[in-house]
Tab-separated table of C-alpha atoms (C1' of nucleotides) in Angstrom:
chain	number	residue	atom	x	y	z
H	1	MET	CA	17.721	-17.702	25.162
H	2	ALA	CA	15.960	-18.255	21.931
H	3	SER	CA	17.694	-20.315	19.364
H	4	ALA	CA	19.263	-18.726	16.239
H	5	LEU	CA	16.560	-20.403	14.120
H	6	GLU	CA	13.930	-18.696	16.167
H	7	ARG	CA	15.496	-15.352	16.067
H	8	SER	CA	16.059	-15.630	12.311
H	9	LYS	CA	12.288	-16.315	11.734
H	10	ALA	CA	11.424	-13.498	14.034
H	11	LEU	CA	13.463	-11.171	12.009
H	12	PHE	CA	12.050	-12.163	8.778
H	13	ILE	CA	8.418	-12.038	10.201
H	14	ARG	CA	9.064	-8.514	11.545
H	15	ARG	CA	10.616	-7.263	8.163
H	16	TRP	CA	7.918	-8.949	6.143
H	17	GLY	CA	5.401	-7.189	8.293
H	18	GLU	CA	6.965	-3.780	7.806
H	19	MET	CA	6.928	-4.299	4.185
H	20	GLY	CA	3.319	-5.190	4.116
H	21	GLY	CA	2.641	-1.753	5.483
H	22	TYR	CA	4.208	0.001	2.524
H	23	TRP	CA	1.995	-1.974	0.091
H	24	GLY	CA	-1.259	-1.432	1.659
H	25	ILE	CA	-1.514	-4.699	3.652
H	26	SER	CA	-1.871	-4.469	7.471
H	27	ARG	CA	1.176	-5.205	9.305
H	28	THR	CA	-0.419	-8.147	11.196
H	29	MET	CA	-1.733	-9.795	8.242
H	30	ALA	CA	1.706	-9.679	6.581
H	31	GLU	CA	3.345	-11.108	9.755
H	32	LEU	CA	0.813	-13.836	9.879
H	33	HIS	CA	1.640	-14.720	6.190
H	34	ALA	CA	5.367	-14.671	6.939
H	35	LEU	CA	4.974	-16.848	10.047
H	36	MET	CA	3.186	-19.458	7.907
H	37	TYR	CA	5.735	-19.234	5.216
H	38	THR	CA	8.595	-19.875	7.561
H	39	SER	CA	6.853	-22.716	9.238
H	40	ALA	CA	7.473	-26.289	7.904
H	41	GLU	CA	4.232	-27.381	9.510
H	42	PRO	CA	0.604	-26.104	9.159
H	43	LEU	CA	-0.301	-24.030	12.275
H	44	CYS	CA	-3.550	-23.814	14.288
H	45	THR	CA	-4.974	-20.586	15.736
H	46	ASP	CA	-3.509	-20.935	19.181
H	47	ASP	CA	0.030	-21.357	17.616
H	48	ILE	CA	-0.484	-18.162	15.779
H	49	MET	CA	-1.819	-16.216	18.650
H	50	GLU	CA	1.035	-17.270	20.852
H	51	GLN	CA	3.872	-16.639	18.403
H	52	LEU	CA	2.628	-13.253	17.287
H	53	GLN	CA	1.119	-12.231	20.640
H	54	ILE	CA	-2.274	-11.259	19.014
H	55	SER	CA	-5.884	-11.789	19.899
H	56	ARG	CA	-8.153	-14.785	18.873
H	57	GLY	CA	-10.285	-12.317	16.982
H	58	ASN	CA	-7.625	-10.669	15.086
H	59	THR	CA	-6.261	-14.061	14.159
H	60	SER	CA	-9.371	-15.227	12.792
H	61	MET	CA	-10.054	-12.095	10.806
H	62	SER	CA	-6.495	-12.051	9.285
H	63	LEU	CA	-6.680	-15.721	8.480
H	64	ARG	CA	-9.863	-15.351	6.585
H	65	GLN	CA	-8.463	-12.498	4.508
H	66	LEU	CA	-5.350	-14.603	3.600
H	67	VAL	CA	-7.477	-17.463	2.598
H	68	ASP	CA	-9.542	-14.954	0.599
H	69	TRP	CA	-6.549	-13.917	-1.336
H	70	GLY	CA	-5.658	-17.475	-1.956
H	71	LEU	CA	-2.407	-17.166	-0.045
H	72	VAL	CA	-3.370	-19.669	2.724
H	73	ALA	CA	-5.233	-22.855	2.729
H	74	ARG	CA	-7.284	-24.533	5.509
H	75	ALA	CA	-6.168	-27.955	6.388
H	76	HIS	CA	-7.424	-30.607	8.827
H	77	ARG	CA	-5.982	-33.389	10.872
H	78	ARG	CA	-7.617	-36.769	11.406
H	79	GLY	CA	-9.221	-36.886	14.823
H	80	ASP	CA	-8.622	-33.344	15.583
H	81	ARG	CA	-11.421	-30.751	15.413
H	82	LYS	CA	-9.119	-27.626	15.164
H	83	ALA	CA	-8.371	-26.111	11.837
H	84	TYR	CA	-4.769	-25.841	10.682
H	85	PHE	CA	-3.514	-23.492	8.169
H	86	ALA	CA	-0.725	-23.678	5.592
H	87	CYS	CA	0.842	-21.139	3.269
H	88	GLU	CA	1.187	-21.322	-0.328
H	89	THR	CA	4.886	-22.027	-0.563
H	90	ASP	CA	5.585	-21.582	-4.260
H	91	VAL	CA	6.652	-17.971	-4.668
H	92	TRP	CA	5.373	-17.632	-8.204
H	93	GLU	CA	2.109	-18.978	-7.308
H	94	MET	CA	2.018	-16.475	-4.494
H	95	PHE	CA	2.796	-13.637	-6.867
H	96	GLN	CA	-0.008	-14.905	-9.244
H	97	CYS	CA	-2.426	-14.757	-6.355
H	98	ILE	CA	-1.652	-11.333	-5.393
H	99	ALA	CA	-1.402	-9.967	-8.919
H	100	THR	CA	-4.719	-11.461	-9.933
H	101	GLU	CA	-6.527	-10.071	-6.975
H	102	ARG	CA	-5.040	-6.743	-7.124
H	103	LYS	CA	-5.853	-6.649	-10.844
H	104	ARG	CA	-9.342	-7.474	-10.171
H	105	ARG	CA	-9.994	-5.177	-7.182
H	106	GLU	CA	-7.773	-2.168	-8.060
H	107	VAL	CA	-6.784	-1.887	-11.660
H	108	GLN	CA	-10.129	-2.907	-13.301
H	109	PRO	CA	-12.095	-0.188	-11.481
H	110	ILE	CA	-9.688	2.579	-12.367
H	111	VAL	CA	-9.744	1.527	-16.053
H	112	GLU	CA	-13.572	1.642	-15.970
H	113	THR	CA	-13.435	5.092	-14.234
H	114	ILE	CA	-11.202	6.388	-16.940
H	115	ARG	CA	-13.519	5.224	-19.747
H	116	ARG	CA	-16.340	6.984	-17.881
H	117	CYS	CA	-14.377	10.095	-17.468
H	118	ARG	CA	-13.657	10.178	-21.098
H	119	GLU	CA	-17.182	9.744	-22.103
H	120	MET	CA	-18.298	12.695	-19.866
H	121	VAL	CA	-15.944	15.073	-21.580
H	122	GLU	CA	-16.559	13.823	-25.150
H	123	GLN	CA	-20.217	14.553	-24.938
H	124	GLU	CA	-19.438	18.169	-24.102
H	125	LEU	CA	-16.541	18.642	-26.559
H	126	GLU	CA	-18.550	20.363	-29.293
H	127	ASN	CA	-20.086	23.162	-27.124
H	128	LEU	CA	-16.777	24.368	-25.947
H	129	GLY	CA	-15.037	27.676	-26.749
H	130	PRO	CA	-11.561	27.265	-28.680
H	131	GLU	CA	-9.349	27.573	-25.466
H	132	GLU	CA	-11.502	25.253	-23.475
H	133	THR	CA	-11.383	22.820	-26.212
H	134	GLU	CA	-7.469	22.815	-26.123
H	135	THR	CA	-7.561	22.218	-22.391
H	136	ALA	CA	-10.003	19.396	-22.859
H	137	GLN	CA	-7.974	17.743	-25.537
H	138	VAL	CA	-4.879	17.777	-23.376
H	139	TYR	CA	-6.891	16.164	-20.592
H	140	LEU	CA	-8.263	13.487	-22.981
H	141	ARG	CA	-4.798	12.716	-24.349
H	142	ARG	CA	-3.599	12.079	-20.772
H	143	LEU	CA	-6.665	9.799	-20.028
H	144	ASP	CA	-5.952	7.972	-23.101
H	145	ALA	CA	-2.113	7.481	-22.251
H	146	MET	CA	-3.001	6.172	-18.815
H	147	GLN	CA	-5.610	3.844	-20.124
H	148	SER	CA	-3.187	2.382	-22.561
H	149	PHE	CA	-0.627	1.977	-19.918
H	150	LEU	CA	-2.847	0.227	-17.584
H	151	ASN	CA	-4.122	-2.109	-20.331
H	152	ALA	CA	-0.559	-2.907	-21.187
H	153	ILE	CA	0.233	-3.846	-17.562
H	154	LEU	CA	-2.976	-5.860	-17.383
H	155	GLU	CA	-2.093	-7.649	-20.580
H	156	LEU	CA	1.461	-8.260	-19.497
H	157	LEU	CA	0.285	-9.683	-16.134
H	158	THR	CA	-2.291	-11.865	-17.811
H	159	LEU	CA	0.164	-13.295	-20.304
H	160	THR	CA	3.012	-13.653	-17.704
H	161	LEU	CA	0.704	-15.479	-15.295
H	162	ARG	CA	-0.940	-17.762	-17.924
H	163	GLY	CA	2.531	-18.944	-18.830
H	164	GLY	CA	2.926	-21.135	-15.765
H	165	GLY	CA	4.723	-20.631	-12.499
H	166	ASP	CA	8.188	-19.799	-13.894
H	167	GLY	CA	6.847	-17.277	-16.487
H	168	LEU	CA	8.549	-14.439	-15.212
H	169	SER	CA	11.926	-15.979	-14.812
H	170	MET	CA	11.800	-17.034	-18.312
H	171	LEU	CA	10.910	-13.570	-19.153
H	172	ALA	CA	13.828	-12.112	-17.285
H	173	ALA	CA	16.175	-14.385	-19.285
H	174	LEU	CA	14.552	-13.133	-22.425
H	175	LEU	CA	14.869	-9.472	-21.589
H	176	THR	CA	18.518	-10.129	-20.801
H	177	GLN	CA	19.020	-11.314	-24.355
H	178	LEU	CA	17.071	-8.415	-25.625
H	179	ASN	CA	19.005	-5.917	-23.784
H	180	GLU	CA	22.476	-7.288	-24.594
H	181	PRO	CA	22.761	-7.693	-28.314
H	182	PRO	CA	21.954	-3.903	-28.944
H	183	THR	CA	25.240	-2.957	-27.158
H	184	ALA	CA	26.857	-4.233	-30.344
H	185	LYS	CA	25.119	-1.684	-32.384
V	1	MET	CA	-23.211	23.908	-12.216
V	2	ALA	CA	-19.899	22.650	-12.840
V	3	SER	CA	-19.013	21.766	-16.349
V	4	ALA	CA	-18.662	18.293	-17.579
V	5	LEU	CA	-14.923	18.749	-17.825
V	6	GLU	CA	-14.604	19.658	-14.189
V	7	ARG	CA	-16.837	16.921	-13.061
V	8	SER	CA	-14.903	14.442	-15.062
V	9	LYS	CA	-11.531	15.610	-13.580
V	10	ALA	CA	-13.165	15.447	-10.054
V	11	LEU	CA	-14.113	11.917	-10.626
V	12	PHE	CA	-10.739	10.978	-11.914
V	13	ILE	CA	-8.969	12.509	-8.971
V	14	ARG	CA	-11.217	10.878	-6.512
V	15	ARG	CA	-10.817	7.503	-7.829
V	16	TRP	CA	-6.969	7.991	-8.167
V	17	GLY	CA	-6.855	8.948	-4.640
V	18	GLU	CA	-8.766	5.803	-3.444
V	19	MET	CA	-6.435	3.743	-5.415
V	20	GLY	CA	-3.436	5.449	-3.792
V	21	GLY	CA	-4.793	4.085	-0.463
V	22	TYR	CA	-4.618	0.581	-1.474
V	23	TRP	CA	-1.023	0.985	-2.444
V	24	GLY	CA	0.236	2.567	0.640
V	25	ILE	CA	0.025	6.105	-0.602
V	26	SER	CA	-1.909	8.633	1.257
V	27	ARG	CA	-5.168	9.447	-0.462
V	28	THR	CA	-4.319	13.254	-0.551
V	29	MET	CA	-1.041	12.643	-2.021
V	30	ALA	CA	-2.495	10.518	-4.675
V	31	GLU	CA	-5.235	13.149	-5.292
V	32	LEU	CA	-2.652	15.883	-5.644
V	33	HIS	CA	-0.823	13.760	-8.085
V	34	ALA	CA	-4.011	13.210	-10.111
V	35	LEU	CA	-4.989	16.879	-10.158
V	36	MET	CA	-1.671	17.806	-11.603
V	37	TYR	CA	-1.864	14.886	-14.088
V	38	THR	CA	-5.105	16.174	-15.335
V	39	SER	CA	-4.184	19.775	-15.605
V	40	ALA	CA	-2.654	21.270	-18.722
V	41	GLU	CA	-0.851	24.104	-16.843
V	42	PRO	CA	1.541	23.918	-13.779
V	43	LEU	CA	-0.250	24.795	-10.595
V	44	CYS	CA	0.587	26.964	-7.665
V	45	THR	CA	0.128	26.083	-4.001
V	46	ASP	CA	-3.112	28.120	-3.764
V	47	ASP	CA	-4.552	26.588	-6.942
V	48	ILE	CA	-4.130	23.000	-5.165
V	49	MET	CA	-5.449	24.277	-1.766
V	50	GLU	CA	-8.586	25.586	-3.319
V	51	GLN	CA	-9.218	22.755	-5.693
V	52	LEU	CA	-8.565	19.968	-3.139
V	53	GLN	CA	-9.686	21.872	-0.163
V	54	ILE	CA	-6.691	21.136	1.836
V	55	SER	CA	-4.521	23.227	4.155
V	56	ARG	CA	-1.422	24.988	3.049
V	57	GLY	CA	0.799	22.803	5.236
V	58	ASN	CA	-0.662	19.564	3.870
V	59	THR	CA	-0.176	20.811	0.347
V	60	SER	CA	3.517	21.777	0.921
V	61	MET	CA	4.204	18.450	2.552
V	62	SER	CA	2.532	16.368	0.007
V	63	LEU	CA	4.199	18.238	-2.861
V	64	ARG	CA	7.525	17.733	-1.237
V	65	GLN	CA	7.007	14.009	-1.202
V	66	LEU	CA	5.927	13.906	-4.771
V	67	VAL	CA	9.010	15.944	-5.810
V	68	ASP	CA	11.106	13.384	-3.739
V	69	TRP	CA	9.541	10.476	-5.751
V	70	GLY	CA	10.386	12.370	-8.940
V	71	LEU	CA	6.707	12.493	-9.993
V	72	VAL	CA	6.526	16.276	-9.983
V	73	ALA	CA	8.861	19.087	-10.737
V	74	ARG	CA	9.166	22.540	-9.551
V	75	ALA	CA	8.685	25.201	-12.107
V	76	HIS	CA	8.857	29.143	-12.076
V	77	ARG	CA	7.324	31.917	-14.080
V	78	ARG	CA	9.245	34.964	-14.907
V	79	GLY	CA	8.413	37.828	-12.663
V	80	ASP	CA	6.527	35.614	-10.217
V	81	ARG	CA	7.811	34.682	-6.893
V	82	LYS	CA	5.414	31.862	-6.520
V	83	ALA	CA	6.523	28.207	-7.137
V	84	TYR	CA	4.494	26.298	-9.707
V	85	PHE	CA	4.395	22.482	-10.044
V	86	ALA	CA	4.004	20.264	-12.937
V	87	CYS	CA	3.592	16.450	-13.075
V	88	GLU	CA	5.521	13.959	-15.131
V	89	THR	CA	3.169	13.291	-17.875
V	90	ASP	CA	4.960	10.344	-19.547
V	91	VAL	CA	3.222	7.381	-17.934
V	92	TRP	CA	6.128	5.093	-18.599
V	93	GLU	CA	8.615	7.565	-16.839
V	94	MET	CA	6.086	7.767	-14.076
V	95	PHE	CA	6.019	4.065	-13.724
V	96	GLN	CA	9.860	4.169	-13.702
V	97	CYS	CA	10.067	6.706	-10.930
V	98	ILE	CA	7.796	4.680	-8.842
V	99	ALA	CA	9.425	1.314	-9.573
V	100	THR	CA	12.947	2.727	-9.022
V	101	GLU	CA	12.028	4.214	-5.658
V	102	ARG	CA	9.991	1.138	-4.309
V	103	LYS	CA	12.960	-1.107	-5.396
V	104	ARG	CA	15.231	0.921	-3.428
V	105	ARG	CA	13.110	1.619	-0.416
V	106	GLU	CA	11.345	-1.653	-0.030
V	107	VAL	CA	12.660	-4.483	-1.996
V	108	GLN	CA	16.370	-3.998	-1.331
V	109	PRO	CA	15.859	-4.005	2.445
V	110	ILE	CA	13.971	-7.219	2.422
V	111	VAL	CA	16.637	-8.842	0.204
V	112	GLU	CA	19.229	-7.710	2.646
V	113	THR	CA	17.225	-9.045	5.662
V	114	ILE	CA	16.781	-12.467	3.961
V	115	ARG	CA	20.520	-12.715	3.513
V	116	ARG	CA	20.963	-11.908	7.194
V	117	CYS	CA	18.303	-14.457	8.269
V	118	ARG	CA	19.982	-17.190	6.304
V	119	GLU	CA	23.415	-16.297	7.805
V	120	MET	CA	22.119	-16.599	11.289
V	121	VAL	CA	20.804	-20.064	10.702
V	122	GLU	CA	23.644	-21.433	8.757
V	123	GLN	CA	26.074	-20.782	11.632
V	124	GLU	CA	23.979	-22.949	13.915
V	125	LEU	CA	23.118	-25.680	11.490
V	126	GLU	CA	25.863	-28.086	12.705
V	127	ASN	CA	24.783	-28.064	16.313
V	128	LEU	CA	21.215	-29.297	15.775
V	129	GLY	CA	19.539	-32.526	16.400
V	130	PRO	CA	18.276	-34.451	13.180
V	131	GLU	CA	14.648	-33.196	13.492
V	132	GLU	CA	15.526	-29.598	13.947
V	133	THR	CA	18.006	-29.872	11.121
V	134	GLU	CA	15.021	-30.834	8.887
V	135	THR	CA	13.030	-27.894	9.995
V	136	ALA	CA	15.939	-25.562	9.450
V	137	GLN	CA	16.397	-26.978	5.973
V	138	VAL	CA	12.878	-26.298	5.111
V	139	TYR	CA	13.109	-22.825	6.343
V	140	LEU	CA	16.430	-22.128	4.429
V	141	ARG	CA	14.817	-23.527	1.124
V	142	ARG	CA	11.941	-21.043	1.519
V	143	LEU	CA	14.224	-18.223	2.229
V	144	ASP	CA	16.200	-19.028	-0.958
V	145	ALA	CA	13.187	-19.301	-3.034
V	146	MET	CA	11.934	-15.933	-1.985
V	147	GLN	CA	15.510	-14.483	-2.392
V	148	SER	CA	15.523	-15.662	-6.002
V	149	PHE	CA	12.026	-14.441	-6.682
V	150	LEU	CA	12.917	-10.975	-5.425
V	151	ASN	CA	16.149	-11.002	-7.456
V	152	ALA	CA	14.251	-11.985	-10.538
V	153	ILE	CA	11.780	-9.188	-10.039
V	154	LEU	CA	14.567	-6.752	-9.473
V	155	GLU	CA	16.414	-7.796	-12.485
V	156	LEU	CA	13.301	-7.724	-14.577
V	157	LEU	CA	12.581	-4.275	-13.519
V	158	THR	CA	16.088	-3.056	-13.992
V	159	LEU	CA	16.131	-4.483	-17.528
V	160	THR	CA	12.752	-3.251	-18.481
V	161	LEU	CA	13.327	0.197	-17.246
V	162	ARG	CA	16.791	0.422	-18.736
V	163	GLY	CA	15.309	-0.195	-22.065
V	164	GLY	CA	13.681	3.285	-22.378
V	165	GLY	CA	10.243	4.708	-22.046
V	166	ASP	CA	8.262	2.151	-23.922
V	167	GLY	CA	10.172	-0.936	-22.871
V	168	LEU	CA	7.300	-2.564	-21.270
V	169	SER	CA	4.824	-2.027	-24.051
V	170	MET	CA	7.321	-3.517	-26.358
V	171	LEU	CA	7.521	-6.452	-23.845
V	172	ALA	CA	3.761	-6.815	-23.885
V	173	ALA	CA	3.736	-7.187	-27.584
V	174	LEU	CA	6.555	-9.670	-27.403
V	175	LEU	CA	4.739	-11.777	-24.891
V	176	THR	CA	1.634	-11.841	-27.001
V	177	GLN	CA	3.739	-13.311	-29.793
V	178	LEU	CA	5.192	-15.832	-27.366
V	179	ASN	CA	1.864	-16.888	-26.130
V	180	GLU	CA	0.035	-17.206	-29.434
V	181	PRO	CA	1.927	-19.596	-31.525
V	182	PRO	CA	1.843	-22.511	-28.983
V	183	THR	CA	-1.905	-22.624	-29.712
V	184	ALA	CA	-0.897	-24.186	-32.864
V	185	LYS	CA	0.687	-27.085	-31.285
F	1	DC	C1'	16.289	47.127	7.673
F	2	DA	C1'	11.265	46.874	7.774
F	3	DT	C1'	7.799	44.939	4.938
F	4	DT	C1'	5.714	42.036	1.951
F	5	DT	C1'	5.023	37.625	-0.090
F	6	DG	C1'	5.551	32.981	-0.180
F	7	DT	C1'	7.085	28.506	1.838
F	8	DT	C1'	8.160	25.098	5.508
F	9	DT	C1'	7.686	23.130	9.834
F	10	DC	C1'	5.527	20.784	13.631
F	11	DA	C1'	2.538	20.162	17.893
F	12	DG	C1'	-1.720	19.058	18.647
F	13	DA	C1'	-6.433	17.930	16.780
F	14	DC	C1'	-8.698	14.899	14.076
F	15	DT	C1'	-9.649	10.552	11.389
F	16	DA	C1'	-9.068	6.029	9.923
F	17	DT	C1'	-7.358	1.734	10.873
F	18	DT	C1'	-6.496	-2.154	13.579
F	19	DC	C1'	-6.996	-4.867	17.647
F	20	DT	C1'	-9.194	-6.876	21.649
F	21	DG	C1'	-12.098	-9.544	24.266
F	22	DA	C1'	-16.525	-11.283	25.221
F	23	DA	C1'	-20.732	-12.913	23.395
F	24	DG	C1'	-22.750	-15.767	19.978
F	25	DC	C1'	-22.664	-19.598	17.010
F	26	DA	C1'	-21.846	-24.259	15.234
F	27	DA	C1'	-20.392	-28.940	15.493
F	28	DC	C1'	-19.508	-32.855	18.012
F	29	DG	C1'	-19.751	-36.288	21.778
F	30	DA	C1'	-21.378	-37.925	26.262
Q	1	DT	C1'	-30.244	-32.594	25.693
Q	2	DC	C1'	-26.337	-30.590	27.627
Q	3	DG	C1'	-21.445	-29.693	28.139
Q	4	DT	C1'	-17.302	-28.985	25.554
Q	5	DT	C1'	-14.382	-27.251	22.043
Q	6	DG	C1'	-13.281	-24.177	18.525
Q	7	DC	C1'	-14.416	-20.567	15.331
Q	8	DT	C1'	-16.565	-16.026	13.996
Q	9	DT	C1'	-18.399	-11.628	14.851
Q	10	DC	C1'	-18.488	-6.985	16.248
Q	11	DA	C1'	-18.787	-2.864	19.590
Q	12	DG	C1'	-15.628	-0.285	21.688
Q	13	DA	C1'	-10.706	0.622	22.876
Q	14	DA	C1'	-6.232	1.356	21.347
Q	15	DT	C1'	-3.140	2.698	17.806
Q	16	DA	C1'	-1.423	4.713	13.753
Q	17	DG	C1'	-1.706	7.930	10.173
Q	18	DT	C1'	-3.220	12.375	8.385
Q	19	DC	C1'	-4.334	17.254	8.481
Q	20	DT	C1'	-4.516	21.881	10.262
Q	21	DG	C1'	-3.214	26.389	11.383
Q	22	DA	C1'	-0.071	29.321	13.302
Q	23	DA	C1'	4.603	30.431	14.003
Q	24	DA	C1'	8.981	30.324	12.064
Q	25	DC	C1'	11.677	31.028	8.242
Q	26	DA	C1'	13.551	32.717	3.683
Q	27	DA	C1'	13.861	35.820	-0.045
Q	28	DA	C1'	12.841	39.755	-2.444
Q	29	DT	C1'	11.400	44.682	-2.439
Q	30	DG	C1'	10.828	49.474	-0.947
DNA sequence: CATTTGTTTCAGACTATTCTGAAGCAACGA
DNA sequence: TCGTTGCTTCAGAATAGTCTGAAACAAATG
């Protein structure tokens, strides 16, 4: 019978994997991450294969992605040719890695697309009938709103992340202050 | 030849759909959302089917999900039995809808799981050898760190969202202030 | 109550993603 | 140089996720 510690880890790994799915990360990659997060020691490929029951190829590919995201680092042991892997264990650093990458990969492109979309319509704006102009205006206003929103989020993340590891927790404290005084209005 | 307005909308819809994929939302559902966001008027099922070239069934299911998320509302026209659908157009409200739902569906469960994981190990803690105890301690510390992190995020969202629609933009402005003075140190 | 109009559901088809396993590559030591 | 160890790659298999279309349903109308 597996120890309580092992069963506890297994549960955490399973749940973390599930969650990955909801956020556009493959279940296995998330499980791999969880496994490393729960492990006190760096792990080698074979450890991972055995614990998660996945193939060598899958392990190699998933590890590479985690390293690309900056969530996992390669490590080596003296007199051992195998590569070992260790997870970033500071949760705020972890969050920063993810936020930075998603910003770059997903938010930036849509901001750029919105800019282009706006441009396309602006050029045509003069040659439209009155009703079409109205429709176009609504559309442009919506694009602008979305653009501002995304820029605000980008700025918020940039500023929060720049502020070092505990930026967000500081922020939360700050918000509490902001939210409480107004009750005395 | 399609008008620039149409081509612009199509581009936005395509990109928004792609992005949905990265965030664990089906491409079609995201496209549907984008279509409604770009449309000045509420749309009926047939409009959507035609514009996105998808089946009636798919349209019905995707709309239902969007309504569940609170991102889209049913509307009706006098003397017309068809249902029309309109998108939430305030981006901050939109964000709130998504944040609230994800919090409930995805963050809460993992917080609960972490609590359980901790419990499982605590019970066993006394019956362990010294080395195992060390390992278990590391694991528990990691669980605690993750737990605090998630709670901070939850709190942050709650506070931000409670503060009305433009809470975040206010926040961004505030952070700018916080970050700029220190340059004068 | 039969008909028309519009919506929902869901089994099966289809598509996309993920995974495996074996071949290939690279680094090292004998 | 050749064998050994360990990592990476990728074609094809397996799996998971999405979509269709037709049947069932529901509501309004004649």
